[in-house]
Short mmCIF file of C-alpha atoms and ligand atoms in Angstrom, two decimals:
data_model
loop_
_atom_site.label_atom_id
_atom_site.label_comp_id
_atom_site.label_asym_id
_atom_site.label_seq_id
_atom_site.Cartn_x
_atom_site.Cartn_y
_atom_site.Cartn_z
CA MET J 1 -9.08 -22.16 -10.13
CA ASN J 2 -8.33 -19.00 -12.24
CA ILE J 3 -7.26 -16.36 -10.75
CA LEU J 4 -7.22 -12.60 -11.78
CA ILE J 5 -5.02 -9.99 -10.12
CA LEU J 6 -6.11 -6.11 -11.13
CA GLY J 7 -3.28 -2.93 -11.36
CA SER J 8 -0.18 -2.91 -13.09
CA GLY J 9 2.58 -1.85 -10.60
CA GLY J 10 5.29 -3.67 -9.25
CA ARG J 11 2.75 -5.26 -5.97
CA GLU J 12 1.31 -7.03 -8.60
CA HIS J 13 4.06 -8.27 -10.29
CA THR J 14 4.82 -9.35 -7.06
CA PHE J 15 1.02 -11.27 -6.50
CA ALA J 16 1.58 -12.64 -9.89
CA TYR J 17 5.32 -14.38 -9.30
CA LYS J 18 3.64 -15.42 -5.72
CA ILE J 19 0.43 -16.85 -6.62
CA ALA J 20 1.62 -18.18 -10.57
CA ALA J 21 3.93 -20.37 -8.26
CA SER J 22 1.50 -21.58 -6.23
CA PRO J 23 -0.59 -25.46 -7.57
CA ILE J 24 -3.84 -24.34 -6.79
CA CYS J 25 -3.47 -21.35 -9.54
CA ASN J 26 -5.01 -23.35 -12.94
CA ASN J 27 -4.68 -20.15 -15.79
CA LEU J 28 -3.49 -16.66 -13.97
CA PHE J 29 -4.62 -13.20 -15.99
CA ILE J 30 -3.93 -9.74 -15.20
CA ALA J 31 -5.94 -6.88 -15.48
CA PRO J 32 -3.51 -4.65 -17.47
CA GLY J 33 -0.47 -5.44 -16.29
CA ASN J 34 3.26 -4.55 -17.42
CA ALA J 35 6.02 -6.71 -19.04
CA GLY J 36 6.51 -8.61 -16.03
CA THR J 37 3.00 -9.44 -15.53
CA GLY J 38 2.82 -10.89 -19.19
CA VAL J 39 5.29 -13.67 -18.26
CA LEU J 40 4.09 -15.26 -15.64
CA GLY J 41 0.35 -15.58 -16.43
CA LYS J 42 -2.06 -13.70 -20.04
CA ASN J 43 -2.51 -10.02 -19.55
CA VAL J 44 -5.58 -8.51 -20.73
CA PRO J 45 -5.70 -4.89 -21.33
CA ILE J 46 -8.68 -3.46 -19.02
CA ALA J 47 -9.04 -1.02 -16.65
CA VAL J 48 -9.44 -0.95 -13.38
CA THR J 49 -12.75 -0.37 -12.54
CA ASP J 50 -13.99 -1.22 -15.68
CA PHE J 51 -16.86 -3.73 -13.80
CA GLU J 52 -18.50 -4.71 -16.46
CA LYS J 53 -15.27 -5.82 -18.01
CA ILE J 54 -14.02 -7.23 -15.28
CA LYS J 55 -16.95 -9.37 -15.07
CA LYS J 56 -16.90 -10.34 -19.00
CA LEU J 57 -13.49 -12.18 -18.38
CA VAL J 58 -14.48 -13.34 -15.15
CA LEU J 59 -16.90 -15.16 -17.20
CA GLU J 60 -15.70 -15.82 -20.24
CA GLU J 61 -12.46 -16.82 -18.36
CA GLU J 62 -13.90 -18.68 -15.33
CA ILE J 63 -12.76 -17.03 -12.43
CA SER J 64 -13.34 -17.69 -9.48
CA MET J 65 -10.78 -15.59 -7.44
CA VAL J 66 -9.78 -11.50 -8.23
CA VAL J 67 -6.91 -10.52 -6.16
CA VAL J 68 -7.37 -6.59 -6.24
CA GLY J 69 -4.29 -4.23 -5.57
CA PRO J 70 -4.85 -0.13 -6.16
CA GLU J 71 -7.36 2.09 -3.67
CA ASP J 72 -9.41 2.83 -5.97
CA PRO J 73 -11.54 -0.08 -7.57
CA LEU J 74 -12.19 -0.61 -3.59
CA VAL J 75 -13.30 3.06 -3.51
CA GLN J 76 -15.20 2.18 -6.40
CA GLY J 77 -17.42 -0.53 -4.35
CA ILE J 78 -15.72 -3.49 -7.12
CA SER J 79 -16.29 -6.16 -3.89
CA ASP J 80 -20.35 -4.89 -3.48
CA PHE J 81 -20.61 -5.31 -7.58
CA PHE J 82 -19.44 -8.83 -7.43
CA LYS J 83 -21.87 -10.10 -4.52
CA ALA J 84 -24.57 -8.10 -5.83
CA ASP J 85 -24.08 -10.60 -9.19
CA GLU J 86 -26.03 -13.29 -9.04
CA ASN J 87 -22.83 -14.93 -11.89
CA LEU J 88 -20.01 -13.04 -9.83
CA LYS J 89 -21.04 -13.81 -6.38
CA ASP J 90 -18.96 -16.38 -5.39
CA VAL J 91 -15.86 -15.88 -6.30
CA ILE J 92 -13.28 -14.67 -3.51
CA VAL J 93 -12.96 -11.69 -3.50
CA ILE J 94 -9.60 -10.38 -1.80
CA GLY J 95 -10.56 -6.46 -1.42
CA PRO J 96 -13.09 -5.39 1.02
CA SER J 97 -16.73 -3.87 0.51
CA GLN J 98 -17.04 0.27 -0.33
CA GLU J 99 -18.04 0.86 3.04
CA GLY J 100 -14.09 -0.96 4.36
CA ALA J 101 -12.57 0.60 1.65
CA GLN J 102 -13.88 4.04 3.33
CA LEU J 103 -11.12 2.71 5.88
CA GLU J 104 -8.21 4.50 3.09
CA GLY J 105 -11.22 6.84 1.04
CA SER J 106 -11.69 9.04 3.71
CA LYS J 107 -10.08 9.98 6.31
CA GLU J 108 -12.53 11.53 8.52
CA TYR J 109 -14.34 7.81 8.27
CA ALA J 110 -10.97 6.38 9.32
CA LYS J 111 -10.51 8.79 12.71
CA LYS J 112 -14.19 7.80 13.07
CA PHE J 113 -13.93 4.59 13.52
CA MET J 114 -10.78 4.43 15.37
CA MET J 115 -11.80 6.21 17.82
CA LYS J 116 -15.16 4.66 18.11
CA HIS J 117 -12.65 1.48 18.80
CA HIS J 118 -10.17 3.23 20.50
CA ILE J 119 -7.49 2.47 18.74
CA PRO J 120 -4.33 5.40 19.16
CA THR J 121 -4.12 7.93 16.61
CA ALA J 122 -3.39 11.25 17.02
CA ALA J 123 -6.00 13.59 18.05
CA TYR J 124 -8.11 15.24 15.15
CA GLN J 125 -10.81 17.19 13.82
CA SER J 126 -12.20 17.80 10.60
CA PHE J 127 -13.78 21.24 8.38
CA THR J 128 -15.40 21.31 5.05
CA PRO J 129 -15.83 25.66 3.70
CA GLU J 130 -18.68 26.40 5.34
CA THR J 131 -15.93 26.05 8.74
CA VAL J 132 -12.90 26.72 7.36
CA GLU J 133 -12.83 29.53 9.72
CA ASN J 134 -13.69 27.64 12.27
CA GLY J 135 -10.62 25.37 11.45
CA LYS J 136 -8.27 28.74 11.50
CA LYS J 137 -9.37 28.34 14.63
CA PHE J 138 -8.26 25.44 15.78
CA LEU J 139 -5.18 26.14 13.98
CA GLU J 140 -4.26 28.70 16.63
CA THR J 141 -4.69 26.05 20.02
CA LEU J 142 -1.76 23.63 18.39
CA SER J 143 1.66 24.68 17.82
CA PRO J 144 3.86 23.54 14.59
CA PRO J 145 4.35 21.79 13.10
CA TYR J 146 0.72 21.67 11.75
CA VAL J 147 -0.62 18.69 9.52
CA LEU J 148 -3.05 19.44 6.84
CA LYS J 149 -5.31 16.02 5.31
CA ALA J 150 -6.84 16.28 2.47
CA ASP J 151 -10.19 13.76 3.09
CA GLY J 152 -10.86 11.47 0.04
CA LEU J 153 -8.17 10.33 -1.80
CA ALA J 154 -5.40 12.06 -3.45
CA ALA J 155 -3.32 9.80 -4.38
CA GLY J 156 -1.04 10.21 -1.82
CA LYS J 157 -1.04 13.12 -1.79
CA GLY J 158 -2.61 15.08 0.62
CA VAL J 159 -0.63 15.17 3.27
CA LEU J 160 0.97 18.73 3.61
CA ILE J 161 3.28 19.24 7.47
CA LEU J 162 3.66 22.84 7.58
CA GLN J 163 5.65 24.92 10.25
CA GLU J 164 3.90 28.18 10.33
CA LEU J 165 0.34 29.23 11.41
CA GLU J 166 0.23 31.40 8.04
CA GLU J 167 1.71 29.68 6.26
CA ALA J 168 -1.44 26.35 7.48
CA LYS J 169 -3.49 28.74 7.41
CA THR J 170 -3.77 29.96 3.72
CA GLU J 171 -3.03 26.08 2.92
CA LEU J 172 -6.65 25.50 4.62
CA ASP J 173 -8.60 28.33 2.48
CA ASN J 174 -6.26 26.42 -0.65
CA MET J 175 -7.69 22.56 0.64
CA LEU J 176 -11.26 23.75 1.70
CA THR J 177 -11.88 27.32 -0.18
CA ASN J 178 -9.88 26.99 -3.76
CA GLN J 179 -10.61 22.80 -4.25
CA LYS J 180 -5.89 22.51 -3.77
CA PHE J 181 -6.66 18.60 -4.16
CA GLY J 182 -10.67 18.64 -5.74
CA LYS J 183 -13.48 17.13 -4.37
CA ALA J 184 -10.83 14.92 -2.08
CA SER J 185 -10.15 18.05 -0.14
CA SER J 186 -14.33 19.39 0.32
CA LYS J 187 -13.35 18.54 4.07
CA VAL J 188 -10.00 18.82 5.90
CA VAL J 189 -8.82 16.61 8.64
CA ILE J 190 -6.53 18.67 11.13
CA GLU J 191 -4.14 16.11 13.33
CA GLU J 192 -2.53 16.80 15.98
CA PHE J 193 1.41 16.12 14.85
CA LEU J 194 3.26 12.82 15.85
CA ASP J 195 7.16 12.83 16.41
CA GLY J 196 8.81 9.47 16.02
CA ILE J 197 9.38 7.14 13.07
CA GLU J 198 7.27 5.10 10.58
CA LEU J 199 6.86 1.52 10.79
CA SER J 200 4.17 -0.46 8.66
CA VAL J 201 2.03 -3.66 9.38
CA PHE J 202 0.47 -5.94 7.18
CA VAL J 203 -3.02 -7.52 8.76
CA LEU J 204 -4.77 -10.29 6.42
CA THR J 205 -7.70 -10.51 7.52
CA ASP J 206 -11.50 -12.73 5.95
CA GLY J 207 -13.82 -10.94 8.18
CA LYS J 208 -12.98 -12.78 11.62
CA ASN J 209 -9.70 -14.07 11.57
CA TYR J 210 -6.65 -12.06 11.28
CA ILE J 211 -3.32 -12.87 10.18
CA THR J 212 -0.74 -10.71 10.86
CA LEU J 213 1.68 -10.44 7.78
CA PRO J 214 6.09 -8.86 7.68
CA THR J 215 6.39 -5.69 9.22
CA ALA J 216 8.07 -3.19 6.79
CA LYS J 217 9.04 0.34 6.64
CA ASP J 218 9.03 2.14 2.88
CA TYR J 219 11.30 5.25 1.97
CA LYS J 220 9.15 7.51 0.33
CA ARG J 221 11.04 10.83 -0.36
CA ILE J 222 13.18 11.51 -3.78
CA GLY J 223 16.65 12.61 -2.19
CA GLU J 224 18.78 10.58 -0.45
CA GLY J 225 18.10 11.23 3.20
CA ASP J 226 14.48 11.55 3.01
CA THR J 227 14.15 14.14 0.72
CA GLY J 228 11.75 16.71 -1.54
CA LEU J 229 9.19 15.27 -2.92
CA ASN J 230 7.08 11.72 -2.38
CA THR J 231 6.16 9.57 -4.34
CA GLY J 232 5.21 6.25 -4.22
CA GLY J 233 8.09 4.39 -2.57
CA MET J 234 11.24 4.53 -3.26
CA GLY J 235 12.05 1.51 -2.23
CA ALA J 236 11.21 -0.72 1.18
CA ILE J 237 12.57 -3.02 4.14
CA SER J 238 11.52 -5.93 5.84
CA PRO J 239 10.67 -6.66 8.65
CA VAL J 240 11.50 -3.25 10.48
CA PRO J 241 14.67 -4.36 12.65
CA PHE J 242 13.65 -1.83 15.47
CA ALA J 243 10.47 -3.88 16.47
CA SER J 244 10.78 -6.21 18.42
CA GLU J 245 9.09 -8.66 19.88
CA ALA J 246 7.09 -6.33 23.59
CA PHE J 247 6.38 -3.08 20.21
CA LEU J 248 4.57 -6.36 18.06
CA HIS J 249 2.94 -7.21 20.61
CA LYS J 250 1.43 -4.21 22.27
CA ILE J 251 0.89 -3.04 17.93
CA GLU J 252 -1.22 -6.17 17.80
CA LYS J 253 -3.30 -5.73 21.19
CA THR J 254 -3.77 -2.41 21.17
CA ILE J 255 -4.33 -1.97 16.75
CA VAL J 256 -4.96 -5.25 15.29
CA LYS J 257 -7.52 -7.14 17.34
CA PRO J 258 -9.51 -3.46 17.71
CA THR J 259 -8.88 -2.78 14.63
CA VAL J 260 -10.79 -6.65 13.29
CA ASN J 261 -12.54 -6.84 15.44
CA GLY J 262 -14.30 -2.86 15.08
CA LEU J 263 -15.09 -4.01 11.74
CA LYS J 264 -16.44 -6.92 12.72
CA ASP J 265 -19.19 -5.24 15.35
CA ASP J 266 -19.59 -2.79 12.42
CA ASN J 267 -20.79 -5.21 10.92
CA ILE J 268 -18.41 -4.20 7.84
CA ASN J 269 -18.13 -6.77 5.65
CA TYR J 270 -14.04 -6.67 4.75
CA LYS J 271 -12.76 -9.67 3.36
CA GLY J 272 -8.71 -8.69 2.61
CA PHE J 273 -5.57 -6.80 3.27
CA ILE J 274 -5.49 -3.74 6.14
CA PHE J 275 -2.62 -1.75 5.97
CA ILE J 276 -1.60 -0.01 8.73
CA GLY J 277 1.09 3.63 9.01
CA LEU J 278 2.20 3.47 12.36
CA ILE J 279 4.33 5.35 14.08
CA LYS J 280 6.93 5.06 16.65
CA VAL J 281 6.27 7.47 19.51
CA GLY J 282 8.28 6.82 22.02
CA ASP J 283 7.64 3.10 23.15
CA GLU J 284 3.82 3.60 21.85
CA PRO J 285 2.03 3.05 18.30
CA LYS J 286 0.43 5.04 17.31
CA VAL J 287 -1.96 4.92 13.46
CA ILE J 288 -1.42 7.45 11.11
CA GLU J 289 -3.44 5.65 8.42
CA TYR J 290 -4.97 2.23 7.11
CA ASN J 291 -4.52 1.18 3.46
CA VAL J 292 -6.89 -1.26 2.15
CA ARG J 293 -4.31 -3.42 -0.06
CA MET J 294 -1.24 -3.54 0.10
CA GLY J 295 1.71 -1.21 -0.22
CA ASP J 296 3.61 -0.64 -3.18
CA PRO J 297 6.86 -1.40 -2.78
CA GLU J 298 6.79 -2.85 0.33
CA THR J 299 4.72 -6.07 -1.03
CA GLU J 300 7.17 -6.43 -3.08
CA ALA J 301 9.69 -6.84 0.56
CA VAL J 302 6.49 -8.66 2.10
CA LEU J 303 5.48 -11.23 -0.06
CA PRO J 304 8.90 -13.31 -0.85
CA ARG J 305 9.12 -13.62 2.06
CA ILE J 306 5.80 -15.30 2.87
CA LYS J 307 6.70 -19.23 2.04
CA THR J 308 2.68 -20.66 2.62
CA ASP J 309 1.26 -20.81 -0.58
CA LEU J 310 -0.13 -17.48 -0.38
CA VAL J 311 -3.12 -18.60 -2.73
CA ALA J 312 -4.25 -21.14 -0.07
CA MET J 313 -4.79 -18.31 2.62
CA PHE J 314 -6.29 -16.28 0.14
CA LYS J 315 -9.32 -19.24 -0.28
CA HIS J 316 -8.79 -19.91 3.44
CA VAL J 317 -10.40 -15.12 3.72
CA GLY J 318 -12.73 -16.21 1.55
CA ASN J 319 -13.87 -19.66 3.30
CA GLU J 320 -14.12 -17.92 6.94
CA THR J 321 -11.81 -19.87 7.75
CA LEU J 322 -8.23 -17.90 8.22
CA ASN J 323 -7.86 -19.04 12.25
CA GLU J 324 -7.40 -23.17 10.70
CA ILE J 325 -4.00 -22.16 8.93
CA GLU J 326 -0.52 -21.14 10.68
CA ILE J 327 1.45 -18.52 7.70
CA GLU J 328 4.82 -19.36 7.97
CA ILE J 329 8.11 -17.36 7.85
CA ASP J 330 11.37 -16.59 5.13
CA ASP J 331 14.03 -15.68 8.79
CA ARG J 332 15.73 -13.90 5.71
CA ALA J 333 15.30 -9.78 5.47
CA ALA J 334 13.86 -8.64 2.34
CA ALA J 335 15.31 -4.89 0.67
CA THR J 336 13.81 -4.13 -1.81
CA ILE J 337 14.54 -0.49 -4.40
CA MET J 338 12.49 0.58 -6.47
CA THR J 339 14.82 2.71 -10.10
CA VAL J 340 12.45 5.09 -11.94
CA SER J 341 11.82 6.94 -14.62
CA GLY J 342 14.77 10.43 -14.26
CA GLY J 343 12.51 13.75 -13.32
CA TYR J 344 10.27 11.82 -11.23
CA PRO J 345 7.54 12.52 -9.56
CA GLU J 346 7.24 15.33 -11.91
CA ALA J 347 7.27 15.37 -15.60
CA TYR J 348 9.33 11.68 -17.22
CA VAL J 349 9.73 10.08 -20.85
CA LYS J 350 8.18 7.19 -20.63
CA GLY J 351 9.00 4.21 -23.73
CA GLU J 352 12.85 4.01 -23.27
CA VAL J 353 14.51 0.75 -23.42
CA ILE J 354 15.47 -1.32 -19.92
CA SER J 355 18.45 -3.66 -20.37
CA GLY J 356 20.53 -5.70 -17.72
CA ILE J 357 17.40 -7.80 -16.34
CA ASP J 358 18.70 -11.15 -17.81
CA GLU J 359 21.90 -10.23 -15.39
CA ILE J 360 20.65 -10.03 -12.55
CA ASN J 361 20.62 -13.31 -10.29
CA GLU J 362 20.62 -12.79 -7.40
CA SER J 363 18.11 -11.05 -6.79
CA ILE J 364 14.65 -10.50 -7.40
CA VAL J 365 13.46 -8.49 -10.70
CA PHE J 366 9.81 -7.00 -10.02
CA HIS J 367 8.27 -4.80 -12.76
CA ALA J 368 6.48 -1.84 -11.90
CA GLY J 369 6.28 1.07 -14.87
CA THR J 370 7.44 -1.38 -17.51
CA LYS J 371 5.69 -2.64 -20.56
CA ILE J 372 7.37 -4.61 -24.09
CA GLU J 373 7.30 -3.84 -28.16
CA GLU J 374 8.01 -6.03 -30.61
CA GLY J 375 9.96 -8.14 -27.98
CA VAL J 376 11.74 -5.31 -25.90
CA VAL J 377 10.98 -4.57 -22.52
CA LYS J 378 10.32 -0.31 -22.37
CA THR J 379 9.57 2.23 -19.26
CA ASN J 380 6.60 2.65 -19.39
CA GLY J 381 5.99 4.52 -15.85
CA GLY J 382 7.54 6.97 -13.01
CA ARG J 383 8.56 3.97 -10.86
CA VAL J 384 9.75 1.34 -13.24
CA ILE J 385 11.85 -1.78 -11.98
CA ALA J 386 12.66 -3.02 -8.37
CA ILE J 387 15.04 -5.02 -6.84
CA THR J 388 14.38 -7.34 -3.92
CA SER J 389 16.99 -9.54 -2.24
CA LEU J 390 16.81 -12.02 0.76
CA ASP J 391 19.88 -12.23 3.33
CA LYS J 392 20.88 -12.61 6.65
CA ASP J 393 19.70 -9.05 7.84
CA PHE J 394 18.05 -6.06 5.74
CA ARG J 395 22.32 -3.90 5.52
CA LYS J 396 23.35 -7.76 3.64
CA ALA J 397 20.31 -7.73 1.55
CA LEU J 398 20.73 -3.90 1.02
CA ASP J 399 23.89 -4.91 -0.47
CA LYS J 400 22.76 -7.32 -2.72
CA SER J 401 20.36 -4.76 -4.24
CA TYR J 402 22.95 -2.85 -4.68
CA ARG J 403 25.32 -4.35 -6.26
CA ASN J 404 22.67 -6.76 -8.71
CA ILE J 405 21.30 -2.85 -9.66
CA GLU J 406 24.15 -2.01 -11.22
CA LYS J 407 23.20 -4.10 -14.08
CA LEU J 408 19.75 -2.28 -14.68
CA HIS J 409 20.49 0.43 -17.71
CA PHE J 410 18.37 2.66 -19.17
CA ASP J 411 18.70 6.42 -20.07
CA LYS J 412 18.24 9.68 -17.33
CA ILE J 413 17.29 6.10 -14.68
CA TYR J 414 17.94 7.62 -10.55
CA TYR J 415 17.70 5.42 -7.69
CA ARG J 416 18.29 6.00 -3.47
CA LYS J 417 21.81 5.09 -2.73
CA ASP J 418 21.50 4.91 1.35
CA LEU J 419 18.11 2.92 1.61
CA GLY J 420 18.80 1.97 5.66
CA PHE J 421 20.11 4.99 6.47
CA ASP J 422 17.42 5.70 9.63
CA LEU J 423 18.14 2.08 10.62
P1 AMP S 501 -0.81 9.50 5.52
O1 AMP S 501 -0.93 10.34 3.88
O2 AMP S 501 -1.81 9.84 6.28
O3 AMP S 501 0.09 7.66 5.34
O4 AMP S 501 0.10 11.27 5.84
C1 AMP S 501 1.39 10.85 4.61
C2 AMP S 501 2.85 11.03 5.49
O5 AMP S 501 2.76 12.67 6.22
C3 AMP S 501 2.88 9.91 6.47
O6 AMP S 501 3.71 8.89 6.46
C4 AMP S 501 3.62 10.38 7.47
O7 AMP S 501 4.74 11.00 7.52
C5 AMP S 501 2.88 12.03 7.91
N1 AMP S 501 2.35 12.32 8.66
C6 AMP S 501 0.88 11.90 8.95
N2 AMP S 501 0.40 12.70 9.87
C7 AMP S 501 0.72 12.55 9.81
C8 AMP S 501 1.40 13.16 11.74
N3 AMP S 501 0.18 12.91 12.81
N4 AMP S 501 1.99 13.21 12.45
C9 AMP S 501 3.48 13.86 11.16
N5 AMP S 501 3.41 12.90 10.69
C10 AMP S 501 2.57 12.54 9.81
N1 LIG S 502 3.90 3.09 -0.20
C1 LIG S 502 3.06 3.72 0.09
C2 LIG S 502 1.81 2.65 -0.14
O1 LIG S 502 1.83 1.77 -0.89
O2 LIG S 502 0.57 3.94 -0.15
#
């Protein structure tokens, strides 16, 4: 079958790496892709939210499966767009309906869903510009730190954690009244602070059945020791060493099952990934957030551990027969390190020549923000290239990745040298 992947990051290169290796995949297209995906399939310069152009491509190239990488097209309803079109309705879209995508698109929607289905999460209340004073009164009833979340999509920047009550009140004003995050903060969720260690679980569902994929932990901050600004993610490890069998069982029982059953009971059409951000408070898992796609760079650590044919898995999603398969996971651990452009996540330069890629021989190279110009690979984003290694345990996998990343060069290359420091 012909397959289209939407997106241009390390996550999408990893999808391409798995999909291109599948005997079921005939022609592979990536829109818009990067220098790495262009080696595995055909990059097509179409934006992920340009549904009409995507439709034209799908029909012209007889594409029968679309794998949606990022959340934007999902929140904008790409899955419904395909369902509603006579010529596209039989294409398998890996990604939920617009309603389902609200689990990521609206923090309040996600909180209501969790409350309704008794899924453990932080206590919360939500506020609008009209109720900002009530919000401040609510803050007074809480103890620090204070957690404020913009309701809508804010490119991963919409969560503020503040120590001082006065600062929390000011920021609530900034978000609601001064639109600090634009429309995304026209509603704000204030929630109880959860103290614990974070991990993520990934679920693939056909709307009825599901498969739980390996766990992962990512490193979001730019600086060593988890300091400095938030980024898209500076690296990831899979599996998470502190997630014991018993703890995973608890996650499955109290979170994964009720989530999938909740989607089914609410008649939400959901065929795709659920990325559940969790925090382990004592021995109890609680949900911090849902994402309706795979994580980046978690994908770069999780997918290389899945031995089962990814396209076969996706076909089962399309046919609602995920119950018929079991997936095979590589016992080895994976460690992914992300290289970024100097200055990221603030201003940075693009177009730097990247060298050394071909010398990396023990690890897998996943391109993120890269492009190819006259045969030369250059930087084209904040996150540039991820290196993944597999080995007996995460320390060995990290060592391998660090050994190989040294071969990679571009001006002002930066990566964190302390991944796993907290484990
Ligand atoms: P989110 O965008 O919802 O994933 O939040 C971003 C980050 O804020 C998370 O990865 C957590 O580190 C932190 N966070 C969010 N909600 C809470 C909470 N209720 N308690 C403690 N930390 C939180
Ligand atoms: N690495 C976090 C995310 O993909 O949202």
